[in-house]
């Protein structure tokens, strides 16, 4: 798509969203941001990883769409060129790599603000060697000096951002759930589900351990992983009696999630998962691993090891309203209204009358 009229001509502030991969949770969260601030003209610069699924019509949300080339240096140059051509008021970088490209490409100024959403800082990853994580953290701290504001998606992420240069400019911008249908009548067997890309972050092996522990305790449960990814991890799940849906349309993901008896989140690290928000919105009980992303969430429904998770799943099956009520209370302030208000401030946009 070709860029439209300038900001001066339209009176609408232009926001360029830069994202390293247009798939998964970061992309879904970014699209919620776009929908939250229709007063802006939104533009997209993105890359796409092989195997990622995305079924939205980009033209419905973005005034222009452009692709990033391969290679870090080439991507930094492409970001610089796109900004020069588009002259956006705000460049919003989504995820660590996009944050790297944008903040090496240009300087943040009063004319061009840089907003950075880590969607989970890379230095909290548990699959990287300690020295690599230290190097990533040092890079993030250095680049924070060239950032107008960090838009954190969880309270723990905001805490981390507040310790960086200019940390007083860290803002909490909550994720919000996509519309999901209420849960239907339960099937003959309880359905335990999880979702996401099969990779180290989501720790599907931990989900398999949880399912094994639940079944050992006696409840008749089915287990499904909604998503796809690493073939080795898919094979592991299937050998452990967990069905894997593969990549399916987002509407189908929402339907399967809403039909679950319990949603189990086993990720080893996170920003803040949309799937938890969507499960709670659909009235599905949630049991989650007690990682920092869930700071402020109901501790009585968080677990550290598979046996404890199995106990919580049985409790959630017996007392679903109690579980969902606890999550809804903890998430009461994480609303679409709060998200919109935070983004209006970050983008310096006057709300439409």
PDB file of N, CA and C in Angstrom, residues 269-305:
ATOM      1  N   UNK A 269       8.373 -18.093  30.832  1.00  0.00           N
ATOM      2  CA  UNK A 269       8.484 -16.637  30.922  1.00  0.00           C
ATOM      3  C   UNK A 269       7.450 -16.038  29.985  1.00  0.00           C
ATOM      4  N   UNK A 270       7.045 -14.785  30.270  1.00  0.00           N
ATOM      5  CA  UNK A 270       5.965 -14.151  29.515  1.00  0.00           C
ATOM      6  C   UNK A 270       6.035 -12.639  29.657  1.00  0.00           C
ATOM      7  N   UNK A 271       5.285 -11.955  28.773  1.00  0.00           N
ATOM      8  CA  UNK A 271       4.926 -10.575  29.002  1.00  0.00           C
ATOM      9  C   UNK A 271       3.666 -10.619  29.857  1.00  0.00           C
ATOM     10  N   UNK A 272       2.502 -10.647  29.195  1.00  0.00           N
ATOM     11  CA  UNK A 272       1.259 -11.060  29.847  1.00  0.00           C
ATOM     12  C   UNK A 272       0.404 -11.723  28.779  1.00  0.00           C
ATOM     13  N   UNK A 273       0.058 -13.004  28.963  1.00  0.00           N
ATOM     14  CA  UNK A 273      -0.568 -13.776  27.886  1.00  0.00           C
ATOM     15  C   UNK A 273      -2.015 -13.393  27.614  1.00  0.00           C
ATOM     16  N   UNK A 274      -2.317 -13.146  26.353  1.00  0.00           N
ATOM     17  CA  UNK A 274      -3.691 -12.864  25.948  1.00  0.00           C
ATOM     18  C   UNK A 274      -4.610 -14.049  26.209  1.00  0.00           C
ATOM     19  N   UNK A 275      -4.068 -15.267  26.106  1.00  0.00           N
ATOM     20  CA  UNK A 275      -4.911 -16.452  26.277  1.00  0.00           C
ATOM     21  C   UNK A 275      -5.538 -16.492  27.665  1.00  0.00           C
ATOM     22  N   UNK A 276      -4.807 -16.062  28.671  1.00  0.00           N
ATOM     23  CA  UNK A 276      -5.379 -16.024  30.024  1.00  0.00           C
ATOM     24  C   UNK A 276      -6.543 -15.044  30.074  1.00  0.00           C
ATOM     25  N   UNK A 277      -6.354 -13.862  29.483  1.00  0.00           N
ATOM     26  CA  UNK A 277      -7.428 -12.870  29.463  1.00  0.00           C
ATOM     27  C   UNK A 277      -8.658 -13.396  28.731  1.00  0.00           C
ATOM     28  N   UNK A 278      -8.430 -14.090  27.628  1.00  0.00           N
ATOM     29  CA  UNK A 278      -9.542 -14.587  26.824  1.00  0.00           C
ATOM     30  C   UNK A 278     -10.270 -15.724  27.528  1.00  0.00           C
ATOM     31  N   UNK A 279      -9.530 -16.574  28.222  1.00  0.00           N
ATOM     32  CA  UNK A 279     -10.171 -17.648  28.979  1.00  0.00           C
ATOM     33  C   UNK A 279     -11.053 -17.065  30.079  1.00  0.00           C
ATOM     34  N   UNK A 280     -10.522 -16.114  30.828  1.00  0.00           N
ATOM     35  CA  UNK A 280     -11.297 -15.506  31.919  1.00  0.00           C
ATOM     36  C   UNK A 280     -12.531 -14.802  31.361  1.00  0.00           C
ATOM     37  N   UNK A 281     -12.366 -14.101  30.229  1.00  0.00           N
ATOM     38  CA  UNK A 281     -13.510 -13.411  29.617  1.00  0.00           C
ATOM     39  C   UNK A 281     -14.597 -14.389  29.205  1.00  0.00           C
ATOM     40  N   UNK A 282     -14.195 -15.607  28.820  1.00  0.00           N
ATOM     41  CA  UNK A 282     -15.167 -16.620  28.403  1.00  0.00           C
ATOM     42  C   UNK A 282     -15.705 -17.432  29.574  1.00  0.00           C
ATOM     43  N   UNK A 283     -15.263 -17.118  30.787  1.00  0.00           N
ATOM     44  CA  UNK A 283     -15.745 -17.848  31.954  1.00  0.00           C
ATOM     45  C   UNK A 283     -15.071 -19.191  32.166  1.00  0.00           C
ATOM     46  N   UNK A 284     -13.869 -19.370  31.596  1.00  0.00           N
ATOM     47  CA  UNK A 284     -13.131 -20.623  31.724  1.00  0.00           C
ATOM     48  C   UNK A 284     -12.130 -20.494  32.869  1.00  0.00           C
ATOM     49  N   UNK A 285     -12.121 -21.418  33.829  1.00  0.00           N
ATOM     50  CA  UNK A 285     -11.144 -21.360  34.916  1.00  0.00           C
ATOM     51  C   UNK A 285      -9.713 -21.401  34.388  1.00  0.00           C
ATOM     52  N   UNK A 286      -8.814 -20.731  35.101  1.00  0.00           N
ATOM     53  CA  UNK A 286      -7.409 -20.639  34.698  1.00  0.00           C
ATOM     54  C   UNK A 286      -6.513 -21.105  35.838  1.00  0.00           C
ATOM     55  N   UNK A 287      -5.554 -21.952  35.500  1.00  0.00           N
ATOM     56  CA  UNK A 287      -4.501 -22.374  36.412  1.00  0.00           C
ATOM     57  C   UNK A 287      -3.187 -22.065  35.710  1.00  0.00           C
ATOM     58  N   UNK A 288      -2.282 -21.351  36.369  1.00  0.00           N
ATOM     59  CA  UNK A 288      -1.088 -20.855  35.682  1.00  0.00           C
ATOM     60  C   UNK A 288       0.164 -21.053  36.529  1.00  0.00           C
ATOM     61  N   UNK A 289       1.267 -21.156  35.824  1.00  0.00           N
ATOM     62  CA  UNK A 289       2.576 -21.260  36.464  1.00  0.00           C
ATOM     63  C   UNK A 289       2.915 -19.935  37.149  1.00  0.00           C
ATOM     64  N   UNK A 290       3.493 -20.006  38.320  1.00  0.00           N
ATOM     65  CA  UNK A 290       3.745 -18.800  39.102  1.00  0.00           C
ATOM     66  C   UNK A 290       4.995 -18.049  38.675  1.00  0.00           C
ATOM     67  N   UNK A 291       4.968 -17.468  37.486  1.00  0.00           N
ATOM     68  CA  UNK A 291       6.101 -16.712  36.954  1.00  0.00           C
ATOM     69  C   UNK A 291       5.877 -15.221  37.232  1.00  0.00           C
ATOM     70  N   UNK A 292       6.931 -14.382  37.112  1.00  0.00           N
ATOM     71  CA  UNK A 292       6.767 -12.960  37.432  1.00  0.00           C
ATOM     72  C   UNK A 292       5.671 -12.243  36.659  1.00  0.00           C
ATOM     73  N   UNK A 293       5.355 -12.682  35.453  1.00  0.00           N
ATOM     74  CA  UNK A 293       4.304 -12.025  34.675  1.00  0.00           C
ATOM     75  C   UNK A 293       2.977 -11.980  35.416  1.00  0.00           C
ATOM     76  N   UNK A 294       2.768 -12.925  36.334  1.00  0.00           N
ATOM     77  CA  UNK A 294       1.500 -13.001  37.046  1.00  0.00           C
ATOM     78  C   UNK A 294       1.539 -12.299  38.398  1.00  0.00           C
ATOM     79  N   UNK A 295       2.463 -11.360  38.546  1.00  0.00           N
ATOM     80  CA  UNK A 295       2.474 -10.508  39.730  1.00  0.00           C
ATOM     81  C   UNK A 295       1.124  -9.807  39.863  1.00  0.00           C
ATOM     82  N   UNK A 296       0.535  -9.899  41.050  1.00  0.00           N
ATOM     83  CA  UNK A 296      -0.760  -9.283  41.290  1.00  0.00           C
ATOM     84  C   UNK A 296      -1.942 -10.154  40.926  1.00  0.00           C
ATOM     85  N   UNK A 297      -1.694 -11.328  40.357  1.00  0.00           N
ATOM     86  CA  UNK A 297      -2.771 -12.251  40.015  1.00  0.00           C
ATOM     87  C   UNK A 297      -3.065 -13.178  41.201  1.00  0.00           C
ATOM     88  N   UNK A 298      -4.178 -13.918  41.186  1.00  0.00           N
ATOM     89  CA  UNK A 298      -4.581 -14.721  42.352  1.00  0.00           C
ATOM     90  C   UNK A 298      -3.594 -15.852  42.646  1.00  0.00           C
ATOM     91  N   UNK A 299      -2.795 -15.669  43.689  1.00  0.00           N
ATOM     92  CA  UNK A 299      -1.754 -16.635  44.032  1.00  0.00           C
ATOM     93  C   UNK A 299      -2.271 -18.019  44.345  1.00  0.00           C
ATOM     94  N   UNK A 300      -3.517 -18.108  44.786  1.00  0.00           N
ATOM     95  CA  UNK A 300      -4.072 -19.418  45.124  1.00  0.00           C
ATOM     96  C   UNK A 300      -4.308 -20.285  43.896  1.00  0.00           C
ATOM     97  N   UNK A 301      -4.232 -19.686  42.703  1.00  0.00           N
ATOM     98  CA  UNK A 301      -4.430 -20.451  41.466  1.00  0.00           C
ATOM     99  C   UNK A 301      -3.154 -20.508  40.618  1.00  0.00           C
ATOM    100  N   UNK A 302      -2.012 -20.266  41.254  1.00  0.00           N
ATOM    101  CA  UNK A 302      -0.716 -20.367  40.593  1.00  0.00           C
ATOM    102  C   UNK A 302       0.048 -21.562  41.150  1.00  0.00           C
ATOM    103  N   UNK A 303       0.834 -22.225  40.311  1.00  0.00           N
ATOM    104  CA  UNK A 303       1.551 -23.431  40.739  1.00  0.00           C
ATOM    105  C   UNK A 303       3.030 -23.349  40.396  1.00  0.00           C
ATOM    106  N   UNK A 304       3.820 -24.174  41.058  1.00  0.00           N
ATOM    107  CA  UNK A 304       5.252 -24.248  40.804  1.00  0.00           C
ATOM    108  C   UNK A 304       5.685 -25.577  40.215  1.00  0.00           C
ATOM    109  N   UNK A 305       4.901 -26.632  40.436  1.00  0.00           N
ATOM    110  CA  UNK A 305       5.287 -27.951  39.919  1.00  0.00           C
ATOM    111  C   UNK A 305       4.030 -28.744  39.537  1.00  0.00           C
TER     112      UNK A 305
END
